[in-house]
PDB file of C-alpha atoms in Angstrom:
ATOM      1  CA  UNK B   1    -111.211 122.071   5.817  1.00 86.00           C
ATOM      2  CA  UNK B   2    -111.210 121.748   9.774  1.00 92.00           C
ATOM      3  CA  UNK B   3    -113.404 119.480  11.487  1.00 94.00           C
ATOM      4  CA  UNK B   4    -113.555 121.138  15.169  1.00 97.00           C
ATOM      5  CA  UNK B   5    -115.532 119.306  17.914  1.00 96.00           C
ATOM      6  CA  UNK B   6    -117.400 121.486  19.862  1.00 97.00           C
ATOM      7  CA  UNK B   7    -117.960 119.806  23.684  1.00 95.00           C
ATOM      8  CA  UNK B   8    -119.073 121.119  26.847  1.00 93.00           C
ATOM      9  CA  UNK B   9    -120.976 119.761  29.861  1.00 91.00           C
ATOM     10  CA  UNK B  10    -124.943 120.290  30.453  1.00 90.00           C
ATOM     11  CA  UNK B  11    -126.521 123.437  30.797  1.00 89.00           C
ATOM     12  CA  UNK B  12    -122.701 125.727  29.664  1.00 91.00           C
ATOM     13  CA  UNK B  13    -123.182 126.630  26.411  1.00 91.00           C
ATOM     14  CA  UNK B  14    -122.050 124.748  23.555  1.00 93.00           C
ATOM     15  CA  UNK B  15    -124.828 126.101  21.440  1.00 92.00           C
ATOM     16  CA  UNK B  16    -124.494 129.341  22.173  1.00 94.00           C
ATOM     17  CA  UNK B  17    -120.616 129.167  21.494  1.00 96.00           C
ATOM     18  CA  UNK B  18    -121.608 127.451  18.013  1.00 96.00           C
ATOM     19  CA  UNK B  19    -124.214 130.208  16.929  1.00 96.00           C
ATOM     20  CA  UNK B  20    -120.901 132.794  17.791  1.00 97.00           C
ATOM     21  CA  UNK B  21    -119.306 130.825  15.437  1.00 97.00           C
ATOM     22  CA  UNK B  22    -121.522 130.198  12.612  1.00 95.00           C
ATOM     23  CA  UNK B  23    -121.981 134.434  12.432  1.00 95.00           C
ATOM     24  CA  UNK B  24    -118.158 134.376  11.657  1.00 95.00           C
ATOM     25  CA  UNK B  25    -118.908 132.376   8.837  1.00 92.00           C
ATOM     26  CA  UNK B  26    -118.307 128.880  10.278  1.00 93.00           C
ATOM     27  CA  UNK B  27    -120.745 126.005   9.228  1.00 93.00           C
ATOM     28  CA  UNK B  28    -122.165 124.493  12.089  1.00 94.00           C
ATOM     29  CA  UNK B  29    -123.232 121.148  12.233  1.00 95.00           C
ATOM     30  CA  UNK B  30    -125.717 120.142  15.678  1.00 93.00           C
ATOM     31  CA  UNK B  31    -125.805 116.488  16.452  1.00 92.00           C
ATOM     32  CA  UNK B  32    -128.661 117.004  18.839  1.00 90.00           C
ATOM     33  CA  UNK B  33    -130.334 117.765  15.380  1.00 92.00           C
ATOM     34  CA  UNK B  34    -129.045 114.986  13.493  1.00 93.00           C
ATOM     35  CA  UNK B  35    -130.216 112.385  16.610  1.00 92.00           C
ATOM     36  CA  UNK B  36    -133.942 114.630  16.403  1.00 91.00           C
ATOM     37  CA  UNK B  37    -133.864 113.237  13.112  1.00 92.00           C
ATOM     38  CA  UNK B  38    -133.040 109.762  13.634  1.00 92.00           C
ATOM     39  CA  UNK B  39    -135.648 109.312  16.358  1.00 90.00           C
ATOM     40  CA  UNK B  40    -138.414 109.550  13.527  1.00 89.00           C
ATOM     41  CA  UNK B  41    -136.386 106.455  11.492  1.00 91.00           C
ATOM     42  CA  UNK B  42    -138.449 103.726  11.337  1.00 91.00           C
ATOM     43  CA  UNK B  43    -135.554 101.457  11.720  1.00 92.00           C
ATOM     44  CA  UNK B  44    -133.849 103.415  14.897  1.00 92.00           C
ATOM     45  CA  UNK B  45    -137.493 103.627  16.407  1.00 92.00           C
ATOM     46  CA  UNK B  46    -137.566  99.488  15.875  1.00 92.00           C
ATOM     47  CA  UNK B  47    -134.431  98.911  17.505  1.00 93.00           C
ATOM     48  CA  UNK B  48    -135.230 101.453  20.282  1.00 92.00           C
ATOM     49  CA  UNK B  49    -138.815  99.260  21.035  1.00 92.00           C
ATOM     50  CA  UNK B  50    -136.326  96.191  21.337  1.00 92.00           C
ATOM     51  CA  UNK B  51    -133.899  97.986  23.933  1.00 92.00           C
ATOM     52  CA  UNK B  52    -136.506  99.975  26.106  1.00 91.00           C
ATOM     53  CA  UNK B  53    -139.701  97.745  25.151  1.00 90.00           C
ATOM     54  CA  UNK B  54    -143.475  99.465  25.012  1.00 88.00           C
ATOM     55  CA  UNK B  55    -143.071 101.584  27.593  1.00 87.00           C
ATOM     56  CA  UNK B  56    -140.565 103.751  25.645  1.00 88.00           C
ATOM     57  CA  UNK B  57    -143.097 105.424  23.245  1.00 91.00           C
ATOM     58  CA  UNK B  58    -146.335 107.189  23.364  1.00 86.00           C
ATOM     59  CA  UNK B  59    -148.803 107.455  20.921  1.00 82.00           C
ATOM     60  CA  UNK B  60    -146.531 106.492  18.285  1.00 83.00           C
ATOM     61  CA  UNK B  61    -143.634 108.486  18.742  1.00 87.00           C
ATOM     62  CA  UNK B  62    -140.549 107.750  21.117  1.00 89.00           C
ATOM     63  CA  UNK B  63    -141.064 109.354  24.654  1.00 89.00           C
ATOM     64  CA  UNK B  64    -138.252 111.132  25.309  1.00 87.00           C
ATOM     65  CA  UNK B  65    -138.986 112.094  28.753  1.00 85.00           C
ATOM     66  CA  UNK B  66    -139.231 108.000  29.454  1.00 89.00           C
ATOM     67  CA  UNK B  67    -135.886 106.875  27.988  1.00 91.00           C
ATOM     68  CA  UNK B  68    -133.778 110.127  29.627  1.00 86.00           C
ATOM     69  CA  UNK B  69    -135.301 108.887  33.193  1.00 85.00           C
ATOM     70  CA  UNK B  70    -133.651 105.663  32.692  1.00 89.00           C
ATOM     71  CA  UNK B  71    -130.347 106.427  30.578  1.00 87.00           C
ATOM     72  CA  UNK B  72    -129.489 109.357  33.199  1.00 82.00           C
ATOM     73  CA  UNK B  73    -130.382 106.564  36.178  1.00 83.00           C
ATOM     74  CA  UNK B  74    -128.506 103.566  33.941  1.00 87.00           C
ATOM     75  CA  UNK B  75    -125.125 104.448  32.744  1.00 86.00           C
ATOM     76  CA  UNK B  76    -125.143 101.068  31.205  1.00 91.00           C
ATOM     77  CA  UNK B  77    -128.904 101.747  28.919  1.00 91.00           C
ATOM     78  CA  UNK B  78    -127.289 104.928  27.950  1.00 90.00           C
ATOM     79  CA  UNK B  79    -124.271 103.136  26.894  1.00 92.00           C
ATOM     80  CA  UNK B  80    -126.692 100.501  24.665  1.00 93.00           C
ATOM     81  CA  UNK B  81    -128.723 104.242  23.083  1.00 93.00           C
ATOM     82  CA  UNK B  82    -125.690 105.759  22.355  1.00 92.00           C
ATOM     83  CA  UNK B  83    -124.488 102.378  20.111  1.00 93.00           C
ATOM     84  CA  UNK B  84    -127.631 102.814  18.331  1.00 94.00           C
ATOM     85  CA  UNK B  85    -127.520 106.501  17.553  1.00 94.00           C
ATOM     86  CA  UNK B  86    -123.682 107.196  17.284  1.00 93.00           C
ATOM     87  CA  UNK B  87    -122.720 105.209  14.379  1.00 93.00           C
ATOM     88  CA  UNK B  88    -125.774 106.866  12.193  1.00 94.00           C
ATOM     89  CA  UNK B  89    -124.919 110.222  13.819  1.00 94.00           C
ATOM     90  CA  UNK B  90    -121.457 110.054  12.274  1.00 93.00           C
ATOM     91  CA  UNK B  91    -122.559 108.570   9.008  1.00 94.00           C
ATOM     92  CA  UNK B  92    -124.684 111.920   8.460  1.00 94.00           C
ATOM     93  CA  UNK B  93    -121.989 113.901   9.769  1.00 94.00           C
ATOM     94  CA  UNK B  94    -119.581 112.376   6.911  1.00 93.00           C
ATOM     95  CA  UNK B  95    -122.471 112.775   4.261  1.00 93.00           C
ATOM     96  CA  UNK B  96    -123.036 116.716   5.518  1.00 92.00           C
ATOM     97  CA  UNK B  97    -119.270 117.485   4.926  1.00 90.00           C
ATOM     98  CA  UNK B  98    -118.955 116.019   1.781  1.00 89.00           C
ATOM     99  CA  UNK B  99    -121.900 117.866   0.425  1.00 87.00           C
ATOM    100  CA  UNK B 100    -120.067 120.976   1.949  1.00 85.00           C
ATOM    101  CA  UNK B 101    -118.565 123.287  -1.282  1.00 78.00           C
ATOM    102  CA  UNK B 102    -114.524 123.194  -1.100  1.00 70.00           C
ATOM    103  CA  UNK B 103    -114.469 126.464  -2.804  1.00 69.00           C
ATOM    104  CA  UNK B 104    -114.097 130.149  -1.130  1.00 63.00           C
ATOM    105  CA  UNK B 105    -113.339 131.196   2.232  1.00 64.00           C
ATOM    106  CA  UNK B 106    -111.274 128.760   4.405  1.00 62.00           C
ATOM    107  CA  UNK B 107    -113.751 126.107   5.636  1.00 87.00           C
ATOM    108  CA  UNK B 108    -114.094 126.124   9.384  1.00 92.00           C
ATOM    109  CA  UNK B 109    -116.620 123.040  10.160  1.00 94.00           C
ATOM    110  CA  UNK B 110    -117.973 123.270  13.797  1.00 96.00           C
ATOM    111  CA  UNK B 111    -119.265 119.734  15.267  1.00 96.00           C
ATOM    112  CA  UNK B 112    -121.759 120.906  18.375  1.00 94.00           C
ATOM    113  CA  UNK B 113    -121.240 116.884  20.528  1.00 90.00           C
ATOM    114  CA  UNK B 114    -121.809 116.829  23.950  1.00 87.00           C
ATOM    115  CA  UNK B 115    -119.564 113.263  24.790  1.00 87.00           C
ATOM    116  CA  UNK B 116    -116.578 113.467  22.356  1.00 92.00           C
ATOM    117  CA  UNK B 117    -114.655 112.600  25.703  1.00 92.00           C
ATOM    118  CA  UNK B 118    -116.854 110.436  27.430  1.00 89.00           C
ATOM    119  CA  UNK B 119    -116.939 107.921  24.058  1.00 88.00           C
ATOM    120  CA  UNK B 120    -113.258 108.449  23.418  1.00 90.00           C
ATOM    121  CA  UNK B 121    -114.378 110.609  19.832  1.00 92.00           C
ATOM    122  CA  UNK B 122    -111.686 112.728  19.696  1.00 92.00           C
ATOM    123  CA  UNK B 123    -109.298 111.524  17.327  1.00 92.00           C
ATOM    124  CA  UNK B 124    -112.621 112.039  14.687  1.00 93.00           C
ATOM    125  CA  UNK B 125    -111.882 115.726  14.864  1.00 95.00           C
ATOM    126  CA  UNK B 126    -108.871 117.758  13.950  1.00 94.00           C
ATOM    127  CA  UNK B 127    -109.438 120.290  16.931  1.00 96.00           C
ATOM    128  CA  UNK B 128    -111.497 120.239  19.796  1.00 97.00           C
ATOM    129  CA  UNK B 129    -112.869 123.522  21.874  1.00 97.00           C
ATOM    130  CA  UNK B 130    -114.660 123.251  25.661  1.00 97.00           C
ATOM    131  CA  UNK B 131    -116.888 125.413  26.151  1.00 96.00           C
ATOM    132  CA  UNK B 132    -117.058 125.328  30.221  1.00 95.00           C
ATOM    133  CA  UNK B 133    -119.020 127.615  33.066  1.00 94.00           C
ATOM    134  CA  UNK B 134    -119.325 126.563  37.143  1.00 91.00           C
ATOM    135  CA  UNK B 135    -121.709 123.473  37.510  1.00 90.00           C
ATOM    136  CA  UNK B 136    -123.431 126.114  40.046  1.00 91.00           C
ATOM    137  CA  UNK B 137    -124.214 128.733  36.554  1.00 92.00           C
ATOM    138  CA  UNK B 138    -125.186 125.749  34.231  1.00 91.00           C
ATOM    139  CA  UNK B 139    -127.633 124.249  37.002  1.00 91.00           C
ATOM    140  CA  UNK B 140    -129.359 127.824  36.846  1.00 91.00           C
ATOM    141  CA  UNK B 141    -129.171 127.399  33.027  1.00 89.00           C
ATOM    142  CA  UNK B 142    -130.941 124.352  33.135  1.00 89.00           C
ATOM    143  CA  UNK B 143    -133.641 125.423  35.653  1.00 90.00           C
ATOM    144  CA  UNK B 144    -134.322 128.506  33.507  1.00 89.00           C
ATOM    145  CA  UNK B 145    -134.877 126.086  30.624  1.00 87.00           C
ATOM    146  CA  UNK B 146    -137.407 124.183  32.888  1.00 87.00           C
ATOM    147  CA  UNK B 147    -135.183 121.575  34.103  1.00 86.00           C
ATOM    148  CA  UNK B 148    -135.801 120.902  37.900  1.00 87.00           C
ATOM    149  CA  UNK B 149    -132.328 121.138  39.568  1.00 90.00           C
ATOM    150  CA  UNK B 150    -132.314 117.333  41.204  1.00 87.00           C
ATOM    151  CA  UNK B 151    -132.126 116.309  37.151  1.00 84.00           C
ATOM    152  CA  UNK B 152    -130.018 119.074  36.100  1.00 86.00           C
ATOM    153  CA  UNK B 153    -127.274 117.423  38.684  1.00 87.00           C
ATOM    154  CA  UNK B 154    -128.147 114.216  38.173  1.00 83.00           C
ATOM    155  CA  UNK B 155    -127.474 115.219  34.061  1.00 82.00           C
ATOM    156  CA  UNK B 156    -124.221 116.951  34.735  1.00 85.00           C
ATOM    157  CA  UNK B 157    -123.045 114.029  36.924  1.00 84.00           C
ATOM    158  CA  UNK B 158    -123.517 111.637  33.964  1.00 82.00           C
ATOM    159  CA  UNK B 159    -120.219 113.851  32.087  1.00 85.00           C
ATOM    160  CA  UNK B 160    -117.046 113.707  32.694  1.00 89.00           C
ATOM    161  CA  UNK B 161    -115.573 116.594  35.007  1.00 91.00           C
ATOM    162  CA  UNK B 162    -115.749 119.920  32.535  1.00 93.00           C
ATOM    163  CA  UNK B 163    -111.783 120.669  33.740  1.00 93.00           C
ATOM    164  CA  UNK B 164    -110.792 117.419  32.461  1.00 94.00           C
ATOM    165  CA  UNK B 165    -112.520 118.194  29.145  1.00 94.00           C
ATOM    166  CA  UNK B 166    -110.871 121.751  29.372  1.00 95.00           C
ATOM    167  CA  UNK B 167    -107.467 120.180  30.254  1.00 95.00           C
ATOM    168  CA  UNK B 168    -108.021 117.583  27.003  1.00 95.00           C
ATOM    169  CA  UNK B 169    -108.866 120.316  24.575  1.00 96.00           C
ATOM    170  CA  UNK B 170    -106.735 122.381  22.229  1.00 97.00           C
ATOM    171  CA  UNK B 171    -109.021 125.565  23.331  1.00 98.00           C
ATOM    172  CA  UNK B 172    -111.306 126.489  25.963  1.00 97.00           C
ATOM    173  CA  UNK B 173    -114.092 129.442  25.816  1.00 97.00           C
ATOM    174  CA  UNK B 174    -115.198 130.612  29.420  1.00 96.00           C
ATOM    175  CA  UNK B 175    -118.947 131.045  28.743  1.00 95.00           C
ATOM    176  CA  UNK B 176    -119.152 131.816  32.482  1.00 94.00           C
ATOM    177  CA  UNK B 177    -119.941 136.311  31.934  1.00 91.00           C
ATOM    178  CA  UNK B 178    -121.320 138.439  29.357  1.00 92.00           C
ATOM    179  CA  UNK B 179    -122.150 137.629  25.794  1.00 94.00           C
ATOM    180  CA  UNK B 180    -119.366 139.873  24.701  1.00 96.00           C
ATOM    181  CA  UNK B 181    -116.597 138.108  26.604  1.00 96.00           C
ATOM    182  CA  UNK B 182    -117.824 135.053  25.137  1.00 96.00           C
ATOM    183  CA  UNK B 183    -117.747 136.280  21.655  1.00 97.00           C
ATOM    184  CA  UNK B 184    -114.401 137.988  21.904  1.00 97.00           C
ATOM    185  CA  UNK B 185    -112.878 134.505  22.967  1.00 97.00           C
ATOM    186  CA  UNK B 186    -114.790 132.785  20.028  1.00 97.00           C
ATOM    187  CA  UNK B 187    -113.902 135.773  17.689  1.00 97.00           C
ATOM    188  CA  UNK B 188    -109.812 135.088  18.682  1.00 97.00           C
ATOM    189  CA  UNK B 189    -110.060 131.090  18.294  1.00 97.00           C
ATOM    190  CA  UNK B 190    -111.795 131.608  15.079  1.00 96.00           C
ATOM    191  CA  UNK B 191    -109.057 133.846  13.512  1.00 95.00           C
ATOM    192  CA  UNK B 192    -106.264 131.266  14.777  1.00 95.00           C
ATOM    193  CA  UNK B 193    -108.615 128.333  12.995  1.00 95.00           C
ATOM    194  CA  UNK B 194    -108.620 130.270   9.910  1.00 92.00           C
ATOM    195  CA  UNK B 195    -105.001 130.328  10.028  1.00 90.00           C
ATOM    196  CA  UNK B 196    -104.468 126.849  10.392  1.00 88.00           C
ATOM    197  CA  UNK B 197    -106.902 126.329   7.981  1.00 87.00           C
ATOM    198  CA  UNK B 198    -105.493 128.398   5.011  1.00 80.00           C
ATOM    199  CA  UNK B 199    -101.564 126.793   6.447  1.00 79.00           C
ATOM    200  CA  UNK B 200    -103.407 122.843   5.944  1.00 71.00           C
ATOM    201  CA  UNK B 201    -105.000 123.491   2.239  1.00 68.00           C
ATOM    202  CA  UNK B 202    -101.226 125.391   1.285  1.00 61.00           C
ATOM    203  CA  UNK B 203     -99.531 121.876   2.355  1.00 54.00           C
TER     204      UNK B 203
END
């Protein structure tokens, strides 16, 4: 089994990439799923109250739209949210693969995480892939999804530069074109995977 880190700035197309990947046959795991999840834990929610106070939820639930205001203005609060969600994130990560059957095809497991880089993650994975466009295309991106372009910037400013992602990362896809160009680049790294795959369970 590969564990692959999937990484990519705001708005360029990690999930995309990962959907590409998951028709191949790879099994996907989305962190932005997993931290859905934990935002409904009575225990993250309580420790969430104590970092952001009252303010941070509305009519029972956590307001997301409050606590992204102030993590994307607040390096530092974002820092304190991500020590609360990471370590629980990872711990369901670890329970996900476990439950994952070892028998069959060669496992390919893809990790969609937006700040392997930014947290210093990487040694957690055995690859990682970039998935990159111009700021200028994932702005647009962002906009389309209803994102008004000051926060879109403000969002991409709080990564670290995509080409020093790409120039970390043992692949990069170029989600910058057509579908098809993206898919033929995820169709060629996923072929290579599979061969290091079937070379680590031989050893």
């Amino acid at each position: 089994m590969i564990k692959v880190g999937l990484t990519g700035n705001f708005g360029m197309g990690k999930t995309t990439v990962a959907e590409l990947f998951r028709s191949l046959g790879a099994y996907v795991i989305n962190t932005d799923k997993i931290v859905e999840e934990l935002l409904n834990d009575n225990s993250v929610m309580n420790e969430i109250k104590k970092l952001f106070g009252e303010e941070a939820f509305l009519e029972g639930k956590i307001n997301k739209k409050y606590i992204s205001q102030i993590v994307f203005e607040n390096p530092l609060m974002r820092i304190y949210l991500e020590n609360i969600l990471h370590p629980k994130v990872f711990e369901k990560i670890d329970e996900i693969i476990k439950n994952i059957p070892t028998r069959g095809e060669p496992k390919i497991v893809i990790i969609e995480a937006p700040v392997i880089f930014e947290r210093g993650y990487q040694n957690r994975f055995d690859i990682i892939i970039t998935v990159y466009t111009t700021e200028e295309i994932a702005i647009e991106r962002l906009q389309k999804k209803g994102i008004p372009r000051d926060e879109a910037i403000k969002r991409l400013k709080a990564q670290f530069p995509i080409e020093m992602k790409k120039s970390k990362s043992d692949y990069v896809i170029d989600n910058s074109e057509s579908i098809e160009k993206t898919k033929a680049q995820v169709e060629e790294i996923f072929q290579k995977l599979t061969l290091l795959e079937r070379r680590y369970a031989g050893n």
